Amino acid sequence: MSVHKKTQAECAAAAKRGRGPSLDKTAQTLQQITEAALAEFAEHGLARSTMDRIASRAQVAKGTLYLYYPSKNELLRGVVEHALQQSAAYRPLRRKKGESVKALLRRSLLPTLQAVEGSQRGVLAQLILSEGRHVPELARLYKELAFDAWQQHVLDLLQLAVDEGELQTDSISHCAQLLASPFWMGMVHNGLLISDPRQQLSIRPLVELLIETLFAARVRDNAGVKTSKESKS
């Protein structure tokens, strides 16, 4: 059980006994702490960040911070979990009646990738790029809690597209990795390579182009089959 869930459960039990913070107060405190920690990590790096400054940013007592997160590693996990919960990026959408898999893929990926660019998840991804090599636990947590889930969701949609004849490919794994590439390119370009906001790279057009390209092969094949039948007749 995560520190976040454990703390809420303990506070709920305490509230029933007539003592301890309410669930609303607990959630607010957790949000203050994790958002302050993410800002601290992004500004100073994980190694140079201090629990004292995080408590000050969050406007909570240092003892309160340690009550929820007894160590920096536990706080790190809380930061990753909170940043992921604030975004809908990896929550599968229900397929509409008559909707093609291609349309579902576009509807699933485009708005969420666009939202990531300006969200806590985007800040977290940039933190992964700058700190992941020095802090393997950070990269491991992001892979476990976010990246693997995203890849599996995309893989499932691509496999469905193959099963229904919308997509032809020798490797759905390569297709899923290709669809992830604009996100990371955008994070590197926008977060590390430029300082002028006017030069920022938009992720959405890249993803749209990749989806169109991946599914275009099937369209060309269908057109070729139709032309062949017409010429024979």
PDB file of C-alpha atoms in Angstrom:
ATOM      1  CA  MET A   1       0.000   0.000   0.000  1.00  0.00           C
ATOM      2  CA  SER A   2       1.349   3.430  -0.898  1.00  0.00           C
ATOM      3  CA  VAL A   3       2.082   6.084   1.700  1.00  0.00           C
ATOM      4  CA  HIS A   4      -0.640   8.234   0.130  1.00  0.00           C
ATOM      5  CA  LYS A   5      -3.345   5.556   0.458  1.00  0.00           C
ATOM      6  CA  LYS A   6      -2.143   4.425   3.856  1.00  0.00           C
ATOM      7  CA  THR A   7      -2.265   7.954   5.236  1.00  0.00           C
ATOM      8  CA  GLN A   8      -5.793   8.532   3.965  1.00  0.00           C
ATOM      9  CA  ALA A   9      -6.961   5.229   5.456  1.00  0.00           C
ATOM     10  CA  GLU A  10      -5.402   6.050   8.810  1.00  0.00           C
ATOM     11  CA  CYS A  11      -6.916   9.522   8.801  1.00  0.00           C
ATOM     12  CA  ALA A  12     -10.334   8.133   7.889  1.00  0.00           C
ATOM     13  CA  ALA A  13     -10.167   5.768  10.871  1.00  0.00           C
ATOM     14  CA  ALA A  14      -9.053   8.611  13.115  1.00  0.00           C
ATOM     15  CA  ALA A  15     -11.900  10.803  11.882  1.00  0.00           C
ATOM     16  CA  LYS A  16     -14.412   8.085  12.776  1.00  0.00           C
ATOM     17  CA  ARG A  17     -12.972   8.023  16.289  1.00  0.00           C
ATOM     18  CA  GLY A  18     -13.532  11.758  16.500  1.00  0.00           C
ATOM     19  CA  ARG A  19      -9.938  12.895  16.128  1.00  0.00           C
ATOM     20  CA  GLY A  20      -7.418  13.592  13.400  1.00  0.00           C
ATOM     21  CA  PRO A  21      -7.757  15.598  10.186  1.00  0.00           C
ATOM     22  CA  SER A  22     -10.719  15.212   7.875  1.00  0.00           C
ATOM     23  CA  LEU A  23     -10.313  13.503   4.525  1.00  0.00           C
ATOM     24  CA  ASP A  24     -10.702  16.853   2.737  1.00  0.00           C
ATOM     25  CA  LYS A  25      -7.989  18.391   4.892  1.00  0.00           C
ATOM     26  CA  THR A  26      -5.754  15.368   4.339  1.00  0.00           C
ATOM     27  CA  ALA A  27      -6.183  15.546   0.554  1.00  0.00           C
ATOM     28  CA  GLN A  28      -5.453  19.283   0.595  1.00  0.00           C
ATOM     29  CA  THR A  29      -2.307  18.776   2.681  1.00  0.00           C
ATOM     30  CA  LEU A  30      -1.086  15.955   0.443  1.00  0.00           C
ATOM     31  CA  GLN A  31      -1.615  18.141  -2.623  1.00  0.00           C
ATOM     32  CA  GLN A  32       0.261  21.051  -1.068  1.00  0.00           C
ATOM     33  CA  ILE A  33       3.188  18.799  -0.151  1.00  0.00           C
ATOM     34  CA  THR A  34       3.501  16.922  -3.430  1.00  0.00           C
ATOM     35  CA  GLU A  35       3.149  20.030  -5.591  1.00  0.00           C
ATOM     36  CA  ALA A  36       5.719  21.855  -3.458  1.00  0.00           C
ATOM     37  CA  ALA A  37       8.061  18.871  -3.690  1.00  0.00           C
ATOM     38  CA  LEU A  38       7.747  18.672  -7.473  1.00  0.00           C
ATOM     39  CA  ALA A  39       8.543  22.383  -7.775  1.00  0.00           C
ATOM     40  CA  GLU A  40      11.512  21.952  -5.440  1.00  0.00           C
ATOM     41  CA  PHE A  41      12.824  18.917  -7.334  1.00  0.00           C
ATOM     42  CA  ALA A  42      12.452  20.683 -10.682  1.00  0.00           C
ATOM     43  CA  GLU A  43      14.231  23.815  -9.457  1.00  0.00           C
ATOM     44  CA  HIS A  44      17.058  22.327  -7.395  1.00  0.00           C
ATOM     45  CA  GLY A  45      17.302  18.683  -8.461  1.00  0.00           C
ATOM     46  CA  LEU A  46      16.605  15.731  -6.215  1.00  0.00           C
ATOM     47  CA  ALA A  47      19.996  15.572  -4.525  1.00  0.00           C
ATOM     48  CA  ARG A  48      20.012  19.269  -3.568  1.00  0.00           C
ATOM     49  CA  SER A  49      16.384  19.465  -2.500  1.00  0.00           C
ATOM     50  CA  THR A  50      15.707  19.547   1.232  1.00  0.00           C
ATOM     51  CA  MET A  51      12.731  18.515   3.306  1.00  0.00           C
ATOM     52  CA  ASP A  52      12.974  21.872   5.119  1.00  0.00           C
ATOM     53  CA  ARG A  53      12.467  23.856   1.907  1.00  0.00           C
ATOM     54  CA  ILE A  54       9.693  21.539   0.746  1.00  0.00           C
ATOM     55  CA  ALA A  55       7.836  22.032   4.033  1.00  0.00           C
ATOM     56  CA  SER A  56       8.290  25.792   3.694  1.00  0.00           C
ATOM     57  CA  ARG A  57       7.003  25.767   0.087  1.00  0.00           C
ATOM     58  CA  ALA A  58       4.014  23.686   1.129  1.00  0.00           C
ATOM     59  CA  GLN A  59       3.349  25.968   4.104  1.00  0.00           C
ATOM     60  CA  VAL A  60       3.218  23.040   6.507  1.00  0.00           C
ATOM     61  CA  ALA A  61       5.243  22.193   9.586  1.00  0.00           C
ATOM     62  CA  LYS A  62       8.248  19.961   9.008  1.00  0.00           C
ATOM     63  CA  GLY A  63       6.699  17.430  11.394  1.00  0.00           C
ATOM     64  CA  THR A  64       3.571  17.321   9.223  1.00  0.00           C
ATOM     65  CA  LEU A  65       5.680  16.601   6.149  1.00  0.00           C
ATOM     66  CA  TYR A  66       7.414  13.689   7.879  1.00  0.00           C
ATOM     67  CA  LEU A  67       4.062  12.405   9.173  1.00  0.00           C
ATOM     68  CA  TYR A  68       2.875  11.886   5.606  1.00  0.00           C
ATOM     69  CA  TYR A  69       6.237  11.082   4.003  1.00  0.00           C
ATOM     70  CA  PRO A  70       8.897   9.823   6.447  1.00  0.00           C
ATOM     71  CA  SER A  71      11.647   9.842   3.805  1.00  0.00           C
ATOM     72  CA  LYS A  72      12.552  11.567   0.554  1.00  0.00           C
ATOM     73  CA  ASN A  73      12.098   8.293  -1.351  1.00  0.00           C
ATOM     74  CA  GLU A  74       8.534   7.949  -0.084  1.00  0.00           C
ATOM     75  CA  LEU A  75       7.901  11.586  -0.936  1.00  0.00           C
ATOM     76  CA  LEU A  76       9.279  10.956  -4.418  1.00  0.00           C
ATOM     77  CA  ARG A  77       6.754   8.192  -4.985  1.00  0.00           C
ATOM     78  CA  GLY A  78       3.994  10.456  -3.683  1.00  0.00           C
ATOM     79  CA  VAL A  79       5.040  13.178  -6.147  1.00  0.00           C
ATOM     80  CA  VAL A  80       4.940  10.764  -9.086  1.00  0.00           C
ATOM     81  CA  GLU A  81       1.551   9.341  -8.062  1.00  0.00           C
ATOM     82  CA  HIS A  82       0.037  12.797  -7.550  1.00  0.00           C
ATOM     83  CA  ALA A  83       1.317  14.156 -10.878  1.00  0.00           C
ATOM     84  CA  LEU A  84      -0.159  11.158 -12.676  1.00  0.00           C
ATOM     85  CA  GLN A  85      -3.499  11.470 -10.907  1.00  0.00           C
ATOM     86  CA  GLN A  86      -3.829  15.088 -12.047  1.00  0.00           C
ATOM     87  CA  SER A  87      -3.834  14.071 -15.706  1.00  0.00           C
ATOM     88  CA  ALA A  88      -6.268  11.963 -17.696  1.00  0.00           C
ATOM     89  CA  ALA A  89      -3.488  10.940 -20.044  1.00  0.00           C
ATOM     90  CA  TYR A  90      -3.559   7.205 -19.398  1.00  0.00           C
ATOM     91  CA  ARG A  91      -7.218   6.634 -18.616  1.00  0.00           C
ATOM     92  CA  PRO A  92      -8.711   4.540 -21.416  1.00  0.00           C
ATOM     93  CA  LEU A  93     -11.766   5.996 -23.165  1.00  0.00           C
ATOM     94  CA  ARG A  94     -14.845   3.963 -23.963  1.00  0.00           C
ATOM     95  CA  ARG A  95     -15.271   3.262 -27.652  1.00  0.00           C
ATOM     96  CA  LYS A  96     -18.297   4.914 -29.254  1.00  0.00           C
ATOM     97  CA  LYS A  97     -20.736   2.906 -31.324  1.00  0.00           C
ATOM     98  CA  GLY A  98     -19.477   2.646 -34.893  1.00  0.00           C
ATOM     99  CA  GLU A  99     -16.186   4.374 -34.060  1.00  0.00           C
ATOM    100  CA  SER A 100     -13.106   3.176 -35.915  1.00  0.00           C
ATOM    101  CA  VAL A 101     -10.055   2.170 -33.914  1.00  0.00           C
ATOM    102  CA  LYS A 102      -8.106   4.920 -35.667  1.00  0.00           C
ATOM    103  CA  ALA A 103     -10.633   7.502 -34.451  1.00  0.00           C
ATOM    104  CA  LEU A 104     -10.503   6.072 -30.931  1.00  0.00           C
ATOM    105  CA  LEU A 105      -6.710   6.207 -30.984  1.00  0.00           C
ATOM    106  CA  ARG A 106      -6.782   9.855 -32.063  1.00  0.00           C
ATOM    107  CA  ARG A 107      -9.403  10.708 -29.451  1.00  0.00           C
ATOM    108  CA  SER A 108      -7.360   8.940 -26.776  1.00  0.00           C
ATOM    109  CA  LEU A 109      -3.924  10.336 -27.569  1.00  0.00           C
ATOM    110  CA  LEU A 110      -4.268  13.844 -28.982  1.00  0.00           C
ATOM    111  CA  PRO A 111      -6.069  15.689 -26.154  1.00  0.00           C
ATOM    112  CA  THR A 112      -4.080  13.928 -23.451  1.00  0.00           C
ATOM    113  CA  LEU A 113      -0.692  14.541 -25.054  1.00  0.00           C
ATOM    114  CA  GLN A 114      -1.643  18.177 -25.529  1.00  0.00           C
ATOM    115  CA  ALA A 115      -2.649  18.407 -21.866  1.00  0.00           C
ATOM    116  CA  VAL A 116       0.633  16.863 -20.767  1.00  0.00           C
ATOM    117  CA  GLU A 117       2.596  19.727 -22.316  1.00  0.00           C
ATOM    118  CA  GLY A 118       1.319  22.175 -19.719  1.00  0.00           C
ATOM    119  CA  SER A 119       0.634  19.893 -16.777  1.00  0.00           C
ATOM    120  CA  GLN A 120       2.481  18.551 -13.759  1.00  0.00           C
ATOM    121  CA  ARG A 121       3.061  15.425 -15.804  1.00  0.00           C
ATOM    122  CA  GLY A 122       5.073  17.479 -18.275  1.00  0.00           C
ATOM    123  CA  VAL A 123       7.188  18.877 -15.428  1.00  0.00           C
ATOM    124  CA  LEU A 124       7.627  15.334 -14.128  1.00  0.00           C
ATOM    125  CA  ALA A 125       8.750  14.073 -17.539  1.00  0.00           C
ATOM    126  CA  GLN A 126      11.326  16.846 -17.765  1.00  0.00           C
ATOM    127  CA  LEU A 127      12.516  15.892 -14.290  1.00  0.00           C
ATOM    128  CA  ILE A 128      12.904  12.304 -15.504  1.00  0.00           C
ATOM    129  CA  LEU A 129      15.071  13.466 -18.402  1.00  0.00           C
ATOM    130  CA  SER A 130      17.334  15.589 -16.229  1.00  0.00           C
ATOM    131  CA  GLU A 131      17.524  13.391 -13.109  1.00  0.00           C
ATOM    132  CA  GLY A 132      16.639   9.847 -14.146  1.00  0.00           C
ATOM    133  CA  ARG A 133      20.220   8.712 -14.696  1.00  0.00           C
ATOM    134  CA  HIS A 134      21.350  10.017 -11.310  1.00  0.00           C
ATOM    135  CA  VAL A 135      18.258   8.814  -9.449  1.00  0.00           C
ATOM    136  CA  PRO A 136      17.272   5.398 -10.861  1.00  0.00           C
ATOM    137  CA  GLU A 137      14.318   5.161  -8.470  1.00  0.00           C
ATOM    138  CA  LEU A 138      12.681   8.142 -10.176  1.00  0.00           C
ATOM    139  CA  ALA A 139      12.952   6.541 -13.614  1.00  0.00           C
ATOM    140  CA  ARG A 140      11.762   3.204 -12.233  1.00  0.00           C
ATOM    141  CA  LEU A 141       8.684   4.784 -10.642  1.00  0.00           C
ATOM    142  CA  TYR A 142       7.754   6.675 -13.803  1.00  0.00           C
ATOM    143  CA  LYS A 143       8.137   3.527 -15.892  1.00  0.00           C
ATOM    144  CA  GLU A 144       6.092   1.459 -13.429  1.00  0.00           C
ATOM    145  CA  LEU A 145       3.291   3.943 -12.832  1.00  0.00           C
ATOM    146  CA  ALA A 146       3.022   5.774 -16.154  1.00  0.00           C
ATOM    147  CA  PHE A 147       5.018   4.694 -19.167  1.00  0.00           C
ATOM    148  CA  ASP A 148       4.232   0.965 -19.048  1.00  0.00           C
ATOM    149  CA  ALA A 149       0.513   1.671 -18.648  1.00  0.00           C
ATOM    150  CA  TRP A 150       0.539   4.097 -21.573  1.00  0.00           C
ATOM    151  CA  GLN A 151       2.431   1.677 -23.813  1.00  0.00           C
ATOM    152  CA  GLN A 152       0.080  -1.184 -22.960  1.00  0.00           C
ATOM    153  CA  HIS A 153      -2.991   0.932 -23.680  1.00  0.00           C
ATOM    154  CA  VAL A 154      -1.612   1.930 -27.083  1.00  0.00           C
ATOM    155  CA  LEU A 155      -0.549  -1.658 -27.815  1.00  0.00           C
ATOM    156  CA  ASP A 156      -4.082  -2.863 -27.048  1.00  0.00           C
ATOM    157  CA  LEU A 157      -5.588  -0.305 -29.434  1.00  0.00           C
ATOM    158  CA  LEU A 158      -3.109  -1.118 -32.190  1.00  0.00           C
ATOM    159  CA  GLN A 159      -3.750  -4.846 -31.809  1.00  0.00           C
ATOM    160  CA  LEU A 160      -7.478  -4.158 -32.066  1.00  0.00           C
ATOM    161  CA  ALA A 161      -6.836  -2.171 -35.245  1.00  0.00           C
ATOM    162  CA  VAL A 162      -4.904  -5.114 -36.704  1.00  0.00           C
ATOM    163  CA  ASP A 163      -7.626  -7.584 -35.677  1.00  0.00           C
ATOM    164  CA  GLU A 164     -10.315  -5.465 -37.327  1.00  0.00           C
ATOM    165  CA  GLY A 165      -8.302  -4.951 -40.509  1.00  0.00           C
ATOM    166  CA  GLU A 166      -7.654  -1.221 -40.066  1.00  0.00           C
ATOM    167  CA  LEU A 167      -3.906  -1.513 -39.608  1.00  0.00           C
ATOM    168  CA  GLN A 168      -1.215  -3.560 -41.305  1.00  0.00           C
ATOM    169  CA  THR A 169       2.126  -3.853 -39.539  1.00  0.00           C
ATOM    170  CA  ASP A 170       4.826  -6.379 -38.790  1.00  0.00           C
ATOM    171  CA  SER A 171       5.283  -4.973 -35.287  1.00  0.00           C
ATOM    172  CA  ILE A 172       2.655  -3.260 -33.162  1.00  0.00           C
ATOM    173  CA  SER A 173       5.404  -2.766 -30.573  1.00  0.00           C
ATOM    174  CA  HIS A 174       7.376  -0.583 -32.983  1.00  0.00           C
ATOM    175  CA  CYS A 175       4.205   1.359 -33.834  1.00  0.00           C
ATOM    176  CA  ALA A 176       3.515   2.044 -30.138  1.00  0.00           C
ATOM    177  CA  GLN A 177       7.091   3.212 -29.613  1.00  0.00           C
ATOM    178  CA  LEU A 178       6.793   5.449 -32.659  1.00  0.00           C
ATOM    179  CA  LEU A 179       3.641   7.065 -31.269  1.00  0.00           C
ATOM    180  CA  ALA A 180       5.457   7.770 -27.985  1.00  0.00           C
ATOM    181  CA  SER A 181       8.424   9.446 -29.688  1.00  0.00           C
ATOM    182  CA  PRO A 182       6.841  12.914 -30.296  1.00  0.00           C
ATOM    183  CA  PHE A 183       6.113  13.242 -26.571  1.00  0.00           C
ATOM    184  CA  TRP A 184       9.745  12.718 -25.600  1.00  0.00           C
ATOM    185  CA  MET A 185      11.036  14.802 -28.491  1.00  0.00           C
ATOM    186  CA  GLY A 186       8.771  17.619 -27.346  1.00  0.00           C
ATOM    187  CA  MET A 187       9.992  17.298 -23.754  1.00  0.00           C
ATOM    188  CA  VAL A 188      13.652  17.440 -24.827  1.00  0.00           C
ATOM    189  CA  HIS A 189      13.141  20.292 -27.296  1.00  0.00           C
ATOM    190  CA  ASN A 190      10.844  22.429 -25.165  1.00  0.00           C
ATOM    191  CA  GLY A 191      12.338  21.640 -21.780  1.00  0.00           C
ATOM    192  CA  LEU A 192      16.058  21.456 -22.490  1.00  0.00           C
ATOM    193  CA  LEU A 193      17.003  22.904 -25.878  1.00  0.00           C
ATOM    194  CA  ILE A 194      15.185  26.238 -26.098  1.00  0.00           C
ATOM    195  CA  SER A 195      14.425  29.150 -23.804  1.00  0.00           C
ATOM    196  CA  ASP A 196      12.163  31.180 -26.111  1.00  0.00           C
ATOM    197  CA  PRO A 197       8.505  30.029 -25.736  1.00  0.00           C
ATOM    198  CA  ARG A 198       7.862  31.129 -29.338  1.00  0.00           C
ATOM    199  CA  GLN A 199      10.124  28.307 -30.515  1.00  0.00           C
ATOM    200  CA  GLN A 200       8.265  25.595 -28.641  1.00  0.00           C
ATOM    201  CA  LEU A 201       7.429  22.432 -30.530  1.00  0.00           C
ATOM    202  CA  SER A 202       3.786  21.359 -30.590  1.00  0.00           C
ATOM    203  CA  ILE A 203       3.382  17.632 -29.985  1.00  0.00           C
ATOM    204  CA  ARG A 204      -0.129  17.283 -31.397  1.00  0.00           C
ATOM    205  CA  PRO A 205       0.661  17.726 -35.142  1.00  0.00           C
ATOM    206  CA  LEU A 206       3.456  15.164 -34.891  1.00  0.00           C
ATOM    207  CA  VAL A 207       1.157  12.565 -33.346  1.00  0.00           C
ATOM    208  CA  GLU A 208      -1.561  13.298 -35.914  1.00  0.00           C
ATOM    209  CA  LEU A 209       0.922  12.818 -38.753  1.00  0.00           C
ATOM    210  CA  LEU A 210       2.156   9.524 -37.288  1.00  0.00           C
ATOM    211  CA  ILE A 211      -1.375   8.148 -36.892  1.00  0.00           C
ATOM    212  CA  GLU A 212      -2.244   9.109 -40.469  1.00  0.00           C
ATOM    213  CA  THR A 213       0.972   7.538 -41.762  1.00  0.00           C
ATOM    214  CA  LEU A 214       0.535   4.288 -39.822  1.00  0.00           C
ATOM    215  CA  PHE A 215      -3.020   3.769 -41.041  1.00  0.00           C
ATOM    216  CA  ALA A 216      -2.385   5.007 -44.594  1.00  0.00           C
ATOM    217  CA  ALA A 217      -0.782   1.722 -45.665  1.00  0.00           C
ATOM    218  CA  ARG A 218      -4.077  -0.088 -45.223  1.00  0.00           C
ATOM    219  CA  VAL A 219      -5.898   2.598 -47.222  1.00  0.00           C
ATOM    220  CA  ARG A 220      -3.404   2.260 -50.086  1.00  0.00           C
ATOM    221  CA  ASP A 221      -3.755  -1.549 -50.051  1.00  0.00           C
ATOM    222  CA  ASN A 222      -7.546  -1.294 -50.214  1.00  0.00           C
ATOM    223  CA  ALA A 223      -7.296   1.177 -53.092  1.00  0.00           C
ATOM    224  CA  GLY A 224      -4.932  -1.177 -54.928  1.00  0.00           C
ATOM    225  CA  VAL A 225      -7.290  -4.114 -54.505  1.00  0.00           C
ATOM    226  CA  LYS A 226     -10.223  -2.042 -55.778  1.00  0.00           C
ATOM    227  CA  THR A 227      -8.265  -0.871 -58.830  1.00  0.00           C
ATOM    228  CA  SER A 228      -7.188  -4.430 -59.624  1.00  0.00           C
ATOM    229  CA  LYS A 229     -10.769  -5.715 -59.480  1.00  0.00           C
ATOM    230  CA  GLU A 230     -12.002  -2.890 -61.696  1.00  0.00           C
ATOM    231  CA  SER A 231      -9.329  -3.552 -64.326  1.00  0.00           C
ATOM    232  CA  LYS A 232     -10.212  -7.253 -64.459  1.00  0.00           C
ATOM    233  CA  SER A 233     -13.881  -6.476 -64.916  1.00  0.00           C
TER     234      SER A 233
END
